[in-house]
Coordinates of C-alpha atoms in Angstrom, one line a residue:
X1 CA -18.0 48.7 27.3
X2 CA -14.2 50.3 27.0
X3 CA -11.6 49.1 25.0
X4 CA -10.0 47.4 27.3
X5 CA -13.1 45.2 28.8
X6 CA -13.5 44.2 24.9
X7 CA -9.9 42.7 24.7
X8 CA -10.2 41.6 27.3
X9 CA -13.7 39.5 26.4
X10 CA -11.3 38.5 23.0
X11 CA -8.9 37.0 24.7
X12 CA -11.0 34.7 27.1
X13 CA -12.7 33.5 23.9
X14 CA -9.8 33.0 22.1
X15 CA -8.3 30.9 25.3
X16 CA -11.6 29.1 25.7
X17 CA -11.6 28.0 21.9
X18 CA -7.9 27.5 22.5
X19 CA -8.4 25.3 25.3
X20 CA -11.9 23.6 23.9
X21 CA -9.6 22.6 20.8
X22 CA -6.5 21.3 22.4
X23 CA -9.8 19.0 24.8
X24 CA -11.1 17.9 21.5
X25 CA -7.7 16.6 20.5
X26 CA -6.8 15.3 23.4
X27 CA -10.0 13.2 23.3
X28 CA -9.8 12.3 19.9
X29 CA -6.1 11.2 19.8
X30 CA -7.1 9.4 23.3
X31 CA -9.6 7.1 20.9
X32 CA -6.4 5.0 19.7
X33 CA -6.7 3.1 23.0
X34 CA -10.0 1.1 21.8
X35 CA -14.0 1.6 22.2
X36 CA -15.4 -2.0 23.3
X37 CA -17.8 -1.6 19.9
X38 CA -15.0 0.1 17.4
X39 CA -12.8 -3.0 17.1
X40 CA -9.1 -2.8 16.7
X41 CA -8.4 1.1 16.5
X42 CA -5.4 1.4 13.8
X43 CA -4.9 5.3 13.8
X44 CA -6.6 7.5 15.6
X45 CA -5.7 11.6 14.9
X46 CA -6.4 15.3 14.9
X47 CA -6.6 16.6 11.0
X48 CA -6.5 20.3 10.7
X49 CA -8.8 21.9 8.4
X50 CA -7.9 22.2 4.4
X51 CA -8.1 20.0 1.3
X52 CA -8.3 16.4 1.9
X53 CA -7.2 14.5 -1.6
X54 CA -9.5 12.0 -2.9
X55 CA -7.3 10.1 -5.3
X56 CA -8.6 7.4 -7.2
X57 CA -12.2 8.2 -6.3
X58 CA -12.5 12.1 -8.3
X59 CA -10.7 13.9 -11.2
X60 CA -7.2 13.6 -11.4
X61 CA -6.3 15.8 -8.4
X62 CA -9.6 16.7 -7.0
X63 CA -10.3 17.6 -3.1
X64 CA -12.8 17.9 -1.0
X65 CA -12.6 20.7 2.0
X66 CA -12.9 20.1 5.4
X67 CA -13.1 21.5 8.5
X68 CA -11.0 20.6 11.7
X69 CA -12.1 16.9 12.3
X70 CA -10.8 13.5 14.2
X71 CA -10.0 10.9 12.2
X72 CA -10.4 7.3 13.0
X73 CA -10.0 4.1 11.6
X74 CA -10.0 0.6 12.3
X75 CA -11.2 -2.7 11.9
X76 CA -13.7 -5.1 12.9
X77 CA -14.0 -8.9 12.5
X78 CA -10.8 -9.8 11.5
X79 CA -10.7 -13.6 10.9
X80 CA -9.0 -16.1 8.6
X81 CA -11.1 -17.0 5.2
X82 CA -12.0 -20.2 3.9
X83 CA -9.4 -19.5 1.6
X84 CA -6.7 -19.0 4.1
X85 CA -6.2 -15.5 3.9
X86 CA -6.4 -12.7 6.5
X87 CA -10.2 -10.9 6.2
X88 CA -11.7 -7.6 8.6
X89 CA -14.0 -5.1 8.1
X90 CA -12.4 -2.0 7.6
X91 CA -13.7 1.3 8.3
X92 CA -13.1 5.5 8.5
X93 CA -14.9 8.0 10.4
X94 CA -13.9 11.6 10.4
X95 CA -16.0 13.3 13.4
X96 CA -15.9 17.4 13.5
X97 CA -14.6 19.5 16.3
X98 CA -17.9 21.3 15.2
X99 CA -20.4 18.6 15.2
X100 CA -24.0 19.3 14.1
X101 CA -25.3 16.3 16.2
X102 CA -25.6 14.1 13.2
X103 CA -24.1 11.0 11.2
X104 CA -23.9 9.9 7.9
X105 CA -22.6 6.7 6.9
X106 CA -21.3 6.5 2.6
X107 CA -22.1 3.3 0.8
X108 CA -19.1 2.2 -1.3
X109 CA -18.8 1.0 -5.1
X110 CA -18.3 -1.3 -7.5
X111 CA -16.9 -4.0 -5.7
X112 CA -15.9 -2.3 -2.6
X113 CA -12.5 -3.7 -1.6
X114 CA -11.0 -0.2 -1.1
X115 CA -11.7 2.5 1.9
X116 CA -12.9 5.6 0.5
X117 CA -12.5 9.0 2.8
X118 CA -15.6 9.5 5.0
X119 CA -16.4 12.7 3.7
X120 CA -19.9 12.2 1.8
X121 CA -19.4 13.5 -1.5
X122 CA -21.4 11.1 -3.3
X123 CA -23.5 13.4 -6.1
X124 CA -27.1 14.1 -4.5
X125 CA -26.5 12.4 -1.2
X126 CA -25.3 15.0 1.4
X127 CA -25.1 18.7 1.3
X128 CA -23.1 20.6 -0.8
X129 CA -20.0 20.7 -0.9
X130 CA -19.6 17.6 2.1
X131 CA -21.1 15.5 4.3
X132 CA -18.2 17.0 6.7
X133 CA -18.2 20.2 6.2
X134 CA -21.5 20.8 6.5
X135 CA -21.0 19.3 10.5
X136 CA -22.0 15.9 10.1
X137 CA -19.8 12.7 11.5
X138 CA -19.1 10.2 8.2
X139 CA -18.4 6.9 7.9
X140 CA -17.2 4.7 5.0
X141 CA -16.1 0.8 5.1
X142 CA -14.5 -1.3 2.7
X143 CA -17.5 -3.8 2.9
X144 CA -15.4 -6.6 4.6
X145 CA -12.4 -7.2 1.8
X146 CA -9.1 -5.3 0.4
X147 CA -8.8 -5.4 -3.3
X148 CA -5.6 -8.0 -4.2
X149 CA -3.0 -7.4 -7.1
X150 CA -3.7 -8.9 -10.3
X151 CA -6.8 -8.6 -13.0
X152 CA -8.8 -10.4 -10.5
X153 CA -8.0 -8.9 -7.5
X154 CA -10.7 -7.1 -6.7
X155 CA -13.1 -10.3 -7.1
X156 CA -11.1 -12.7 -5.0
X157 CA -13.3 -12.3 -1.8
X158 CA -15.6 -13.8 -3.6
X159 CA -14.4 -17.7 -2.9
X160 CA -15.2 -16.8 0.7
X161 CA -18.9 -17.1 2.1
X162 CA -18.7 -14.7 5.0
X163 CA -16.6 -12.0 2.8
X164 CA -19.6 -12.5 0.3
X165 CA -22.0 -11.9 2.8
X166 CA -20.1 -9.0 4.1
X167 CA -20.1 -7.1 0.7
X168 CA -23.7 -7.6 0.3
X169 CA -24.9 -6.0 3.4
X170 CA -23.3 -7.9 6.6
X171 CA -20.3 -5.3 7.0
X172 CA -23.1 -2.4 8.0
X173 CA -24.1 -3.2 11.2
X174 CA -20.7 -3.4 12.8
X175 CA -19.8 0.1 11.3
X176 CA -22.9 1.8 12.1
X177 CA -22.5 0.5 15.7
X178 CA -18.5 1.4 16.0
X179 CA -19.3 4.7 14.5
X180 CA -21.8 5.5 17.3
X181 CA -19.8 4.1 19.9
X182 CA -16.8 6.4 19.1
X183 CA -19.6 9.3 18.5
X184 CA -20.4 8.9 21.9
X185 CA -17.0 8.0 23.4
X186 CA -15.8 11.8 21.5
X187 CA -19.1 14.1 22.5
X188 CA -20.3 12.5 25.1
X189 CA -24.1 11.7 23.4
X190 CA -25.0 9.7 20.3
X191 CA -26.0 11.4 16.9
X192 CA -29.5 13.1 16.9
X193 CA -30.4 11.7 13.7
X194 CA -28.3 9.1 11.5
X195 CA -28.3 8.8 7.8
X196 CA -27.0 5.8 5.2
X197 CA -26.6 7.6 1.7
X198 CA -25.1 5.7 -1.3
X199 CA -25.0 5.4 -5.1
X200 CA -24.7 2.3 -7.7
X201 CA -23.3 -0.7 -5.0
X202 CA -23.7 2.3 -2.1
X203 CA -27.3 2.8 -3.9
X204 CA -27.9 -1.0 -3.6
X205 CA -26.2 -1.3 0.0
X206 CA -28.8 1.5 0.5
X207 CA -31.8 -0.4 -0.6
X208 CA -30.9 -3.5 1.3
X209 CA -30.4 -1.6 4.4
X210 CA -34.2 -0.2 3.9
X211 CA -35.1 -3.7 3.9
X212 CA -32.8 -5.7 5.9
X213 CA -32.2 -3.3 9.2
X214 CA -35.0 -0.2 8.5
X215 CA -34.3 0.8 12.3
X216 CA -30.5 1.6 11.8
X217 CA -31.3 4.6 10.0
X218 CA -33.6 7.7 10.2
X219 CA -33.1 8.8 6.2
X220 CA -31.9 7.0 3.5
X221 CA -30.6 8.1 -0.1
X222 CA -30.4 5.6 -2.7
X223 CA -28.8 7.2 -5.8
X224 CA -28.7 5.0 -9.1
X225 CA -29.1 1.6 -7.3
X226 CA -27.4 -1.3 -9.0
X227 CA -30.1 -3.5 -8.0
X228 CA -30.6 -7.1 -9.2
X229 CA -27.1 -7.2 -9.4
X230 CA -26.8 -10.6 -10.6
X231 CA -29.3 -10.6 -13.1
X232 CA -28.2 -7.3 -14.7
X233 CA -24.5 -8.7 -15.1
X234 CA -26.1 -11.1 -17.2
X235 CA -27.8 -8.9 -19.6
X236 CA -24.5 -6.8 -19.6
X237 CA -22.8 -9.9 -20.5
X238 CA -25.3 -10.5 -23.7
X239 CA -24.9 -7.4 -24.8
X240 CA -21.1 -7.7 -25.0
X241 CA -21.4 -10.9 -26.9
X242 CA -24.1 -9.3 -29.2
X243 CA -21.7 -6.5 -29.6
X244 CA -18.6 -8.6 -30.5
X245 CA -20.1 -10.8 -32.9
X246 CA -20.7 -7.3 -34.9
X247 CA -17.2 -6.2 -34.0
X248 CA -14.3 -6.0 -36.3
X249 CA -11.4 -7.9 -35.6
X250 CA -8.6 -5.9 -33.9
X251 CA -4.5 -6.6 -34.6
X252 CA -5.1 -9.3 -31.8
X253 CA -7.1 -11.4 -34.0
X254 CA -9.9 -11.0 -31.4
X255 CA -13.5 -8.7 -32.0
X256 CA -12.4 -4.9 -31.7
X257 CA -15.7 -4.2 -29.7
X258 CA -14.7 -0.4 -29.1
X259 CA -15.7 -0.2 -33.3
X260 CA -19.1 -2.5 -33.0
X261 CA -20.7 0.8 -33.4
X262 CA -18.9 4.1 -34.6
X263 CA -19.4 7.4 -32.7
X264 CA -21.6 8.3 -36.0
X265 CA -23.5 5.2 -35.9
X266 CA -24.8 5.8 -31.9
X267 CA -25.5 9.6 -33.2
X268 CA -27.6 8.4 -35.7
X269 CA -29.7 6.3 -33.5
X270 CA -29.8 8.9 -30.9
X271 CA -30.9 11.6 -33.4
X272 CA -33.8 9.3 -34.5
X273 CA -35.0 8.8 -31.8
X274 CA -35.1 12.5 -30.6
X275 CA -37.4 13.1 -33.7
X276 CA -39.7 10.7 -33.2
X277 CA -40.3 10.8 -29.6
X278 CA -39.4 14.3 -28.2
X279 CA -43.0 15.1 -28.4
X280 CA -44.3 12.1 -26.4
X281 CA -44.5 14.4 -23.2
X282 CA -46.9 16.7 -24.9
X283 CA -43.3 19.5 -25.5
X284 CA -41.3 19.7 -28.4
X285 CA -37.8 21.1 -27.2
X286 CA -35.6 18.9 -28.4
X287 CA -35.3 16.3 -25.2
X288 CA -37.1 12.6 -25.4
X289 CA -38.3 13.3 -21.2
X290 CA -40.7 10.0 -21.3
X291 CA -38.6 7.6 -22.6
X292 CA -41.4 4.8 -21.7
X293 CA -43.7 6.5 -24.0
X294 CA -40.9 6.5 -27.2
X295 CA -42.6 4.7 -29.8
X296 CA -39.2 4.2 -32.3
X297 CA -39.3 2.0 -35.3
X298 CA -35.3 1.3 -35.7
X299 CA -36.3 0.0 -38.9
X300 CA -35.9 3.6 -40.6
X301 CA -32.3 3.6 -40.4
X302 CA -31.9 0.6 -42.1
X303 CA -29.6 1.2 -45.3
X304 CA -31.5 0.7 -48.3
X305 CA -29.7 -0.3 -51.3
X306 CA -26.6 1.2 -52.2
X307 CA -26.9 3.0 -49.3
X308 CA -23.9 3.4 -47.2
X309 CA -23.8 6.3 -44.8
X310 CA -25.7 8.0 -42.2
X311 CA -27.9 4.4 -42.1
X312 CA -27.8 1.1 -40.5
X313 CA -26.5 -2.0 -42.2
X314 CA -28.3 -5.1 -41.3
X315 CA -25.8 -6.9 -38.3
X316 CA -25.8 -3.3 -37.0
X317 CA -29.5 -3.0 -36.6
X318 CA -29.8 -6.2 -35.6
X319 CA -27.4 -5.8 -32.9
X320 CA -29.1 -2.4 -31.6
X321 CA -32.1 -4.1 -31.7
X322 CA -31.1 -7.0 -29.3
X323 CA -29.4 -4.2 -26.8
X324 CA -32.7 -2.8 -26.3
X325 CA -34.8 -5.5 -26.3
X326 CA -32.8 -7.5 -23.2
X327 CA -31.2 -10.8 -22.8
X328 CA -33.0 -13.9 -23.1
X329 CA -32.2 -17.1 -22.2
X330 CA -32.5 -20.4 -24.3
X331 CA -36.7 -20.4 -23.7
X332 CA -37.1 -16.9 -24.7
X333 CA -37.3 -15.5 -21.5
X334 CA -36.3 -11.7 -20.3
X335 CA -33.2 -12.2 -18.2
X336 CA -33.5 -8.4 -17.0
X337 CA -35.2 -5.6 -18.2
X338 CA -35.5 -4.4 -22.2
X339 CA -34.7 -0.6 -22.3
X340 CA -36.8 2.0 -23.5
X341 CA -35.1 4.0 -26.7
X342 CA -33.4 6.6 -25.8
X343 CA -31.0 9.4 -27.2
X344 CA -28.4 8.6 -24.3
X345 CA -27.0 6.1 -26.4
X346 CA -24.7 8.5 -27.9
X347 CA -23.5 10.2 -24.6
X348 CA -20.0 8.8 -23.3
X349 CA -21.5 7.0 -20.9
X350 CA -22.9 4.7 -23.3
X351 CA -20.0 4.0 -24.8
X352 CA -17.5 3.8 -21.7
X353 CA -19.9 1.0 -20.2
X354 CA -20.6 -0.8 -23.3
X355 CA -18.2 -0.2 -25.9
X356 CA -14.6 1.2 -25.0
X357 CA -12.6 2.9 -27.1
X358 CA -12.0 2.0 -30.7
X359 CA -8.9 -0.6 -31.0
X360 CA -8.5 -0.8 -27.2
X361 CA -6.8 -3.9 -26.4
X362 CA -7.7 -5.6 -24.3
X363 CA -11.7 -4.0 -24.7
X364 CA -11.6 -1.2 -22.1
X365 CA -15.6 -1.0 -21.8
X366 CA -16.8 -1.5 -18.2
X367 CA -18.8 -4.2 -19.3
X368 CA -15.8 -6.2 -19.8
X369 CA -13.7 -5.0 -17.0
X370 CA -16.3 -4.8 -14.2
X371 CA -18.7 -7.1 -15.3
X372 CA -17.4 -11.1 -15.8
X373 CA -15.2 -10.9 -12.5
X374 CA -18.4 -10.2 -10.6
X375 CA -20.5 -12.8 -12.4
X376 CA -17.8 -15.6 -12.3
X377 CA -16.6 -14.8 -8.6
X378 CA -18.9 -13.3 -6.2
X379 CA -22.0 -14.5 -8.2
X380 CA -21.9 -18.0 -9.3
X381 CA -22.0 -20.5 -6.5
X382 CA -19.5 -22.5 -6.1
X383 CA -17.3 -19.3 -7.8
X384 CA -15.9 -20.3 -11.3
X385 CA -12.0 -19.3 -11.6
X386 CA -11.5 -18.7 -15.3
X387 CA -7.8 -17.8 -16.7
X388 CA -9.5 -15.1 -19.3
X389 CA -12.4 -13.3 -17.9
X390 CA -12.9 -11.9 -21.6
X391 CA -12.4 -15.1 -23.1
X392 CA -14.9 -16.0 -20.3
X393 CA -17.2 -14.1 -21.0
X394 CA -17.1 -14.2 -24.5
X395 CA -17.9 -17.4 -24.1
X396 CA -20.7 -17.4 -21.2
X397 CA -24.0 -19.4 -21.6

């Protein structure tokens, strides 16, 4: 083959991927006119390939790559709430010039309310480093609600049924069905295989979509499942009160809980329990890897007398005691689960979900922030409307 016949042979490929892109967009752009199954189509566009932010939902200015893709978005269901305000199901779907014949749809988290970009990034659930890149349509919905202003924005859905309904598990139908209605509309065929992969809520979302529609899907990932929901807000909400009672009170007159238990004191327990269980595997290295096994008395950290460092003083162990142990209600029963020991007590974690930071005010752990919004909106039926969700919970019985 001469020179010439091989330029040649460039150029038509270049004009043929030229003109295959410029079809794709065409089509893609074309989507804003509607797909009987897609709902109201708000935007409908060619992204070229690079960085897409991901804002609120990675480190301070992290992206994810990806590839030349159509993005879509819309909405689905849109109705007035009991409670008089405007409601839809909102969704994204980012479909690749280069599709692999595949679809993945992201659960959300926490209390959903926002719309995430549908690029799969969710740790464990897709291939590295996207869902997108790696060829796949994705799909991401706000479950049914937007997040309003205020401290208890993001549980206001709650005083409606349907929006209730629609966090829980209602909202995925619809999406998975507008998301292979504009698969098809775009290549002409639906997805080879489709896949739901979440984690906490999207874990959860994940579980109840095994259970509730195990036909939508031909995989499933369901990474750290906030399962129980309900019941775990609960315990999360005893061990807050166990924790403030301990608490010092901060400049606010009100229990510091970021100081219930010192950086030093958690590192004490989690030291303790290292040396008395890393060998219930059968290993010694350091690592407690059956935590179920862990057979800890707490009672050896206790101060003894005139003890005041690198122990326990009595409110203290008591306290650690009741975190592991569970909530109970008035008769004594486990509300949850009890927890095994474990060392991960003094990882930041720990502390971010149960504690906060020291002289935070108001508390800053997620057990606070998270936590009594759920319980006292989406949870409790009829929904409660408390003025204080600390005080609230504080409170709770």
């Amino acid at each position: 083959m001469g020179k010439q016949t091989i330029v040649a042979v460039a150029l038509f490929a270049a004009a043929a991927s030229a003109a295959q892109a410029q079809d794709f967009g065409a089509a893609c752009t074309a989507l804003s006119q509607g797909v009987a199954p897609a709902g109201r189509v708000t935007e409908a566009k060619l992204i070229a390939a690079g960085p897409i932010a991901l804002g609120p939902f990675g480190p301070p200015g992290a992206a994810a790559p990806a590839p030349d893709h159509c993005l879509v978005r819309g909405k689905l269901h849109e109705r007035t709430g009991v409670d008089g305000k405007p409601y839809a199901i909102g969704y994204e779907l980012r479909l690749p010039a280069n599709w692999n014949g595949k679809f993945v749809f992201e659960g959300g988290g926490g209390s959903d309310g926002v719309l995430r970009p549908a690029l799969d990034v969710i740790p464990f659930g897709a291939p590295k480093p996207n869902a997108l890149s790696a060829g796949y349509v994705t799909a991401t919905t706000d479950a049914g609600h937007l997040d309003e202003p205020g401290p208890v924005g993001a549980y206001l859905f709650g005083l409606d049924p349907q929006a209730r309904a629609d966090k829980g598990y209602a909202s995925i139908p619809p999406v998975a069905a507008a998301a292979k209605a504009v698969i098809g509309r775009l290549y002409g065929k639906p997805p080879a295989r489709s896949y739901f992969a979440g984690c906490s809520n999207g874990g959860r979302q994940a579980m109840a979509v095994t259970q509730r529609y195990p036909e939508m899907f031909d995989g499933i990932v369901a990474v750290a499942p906030a399962y129980r929901v309900p019941l775990a807000a609960i315990d999360a909400i005893g061990q807050t009160q166990t924790l403030a009672r301990i608490a010092p009170k901060g400049a606010d007159g009100k229990p510091d809980l970021g100081s219930a238990l010192s950086d030093d004191d958690l590192k004490l327990v989690a030291k303790g329990v290292t040396a008395a269980c890393e060998g219930a595997d059968g290993l010694k290295d350091g690592m407690v890897r059956d935590p179920a096994a862990c057979k800890f008395d707490l009672g050896a950290l206790a101060c003894k007398a005139g003890q005041t460092e690198a122990c326990l003083s009595a409110d203290k162990l008591d306290a650690v005691k009741r975190l592991f142990a569970g909530t109970r209600n008035a008769k004594g029963e486990l509300i949850y689960s009890a927890w095994p020991y474990d060392p991960g007590i003094a990882s930041g974690g720990w502390r971010m979900w149960k504690l906060g930071a020291p002289k935070a005010s108001p508390p800053n752990a997620l057990n606070v922030s998270l936590i009594p919004g759920s319980v006292a909106y989406e949870f409790m039926v009829p929904p409660e409307k408390p003025a204080d969700l600390i005080d609230w919970e504080m409170k709770f019985d």
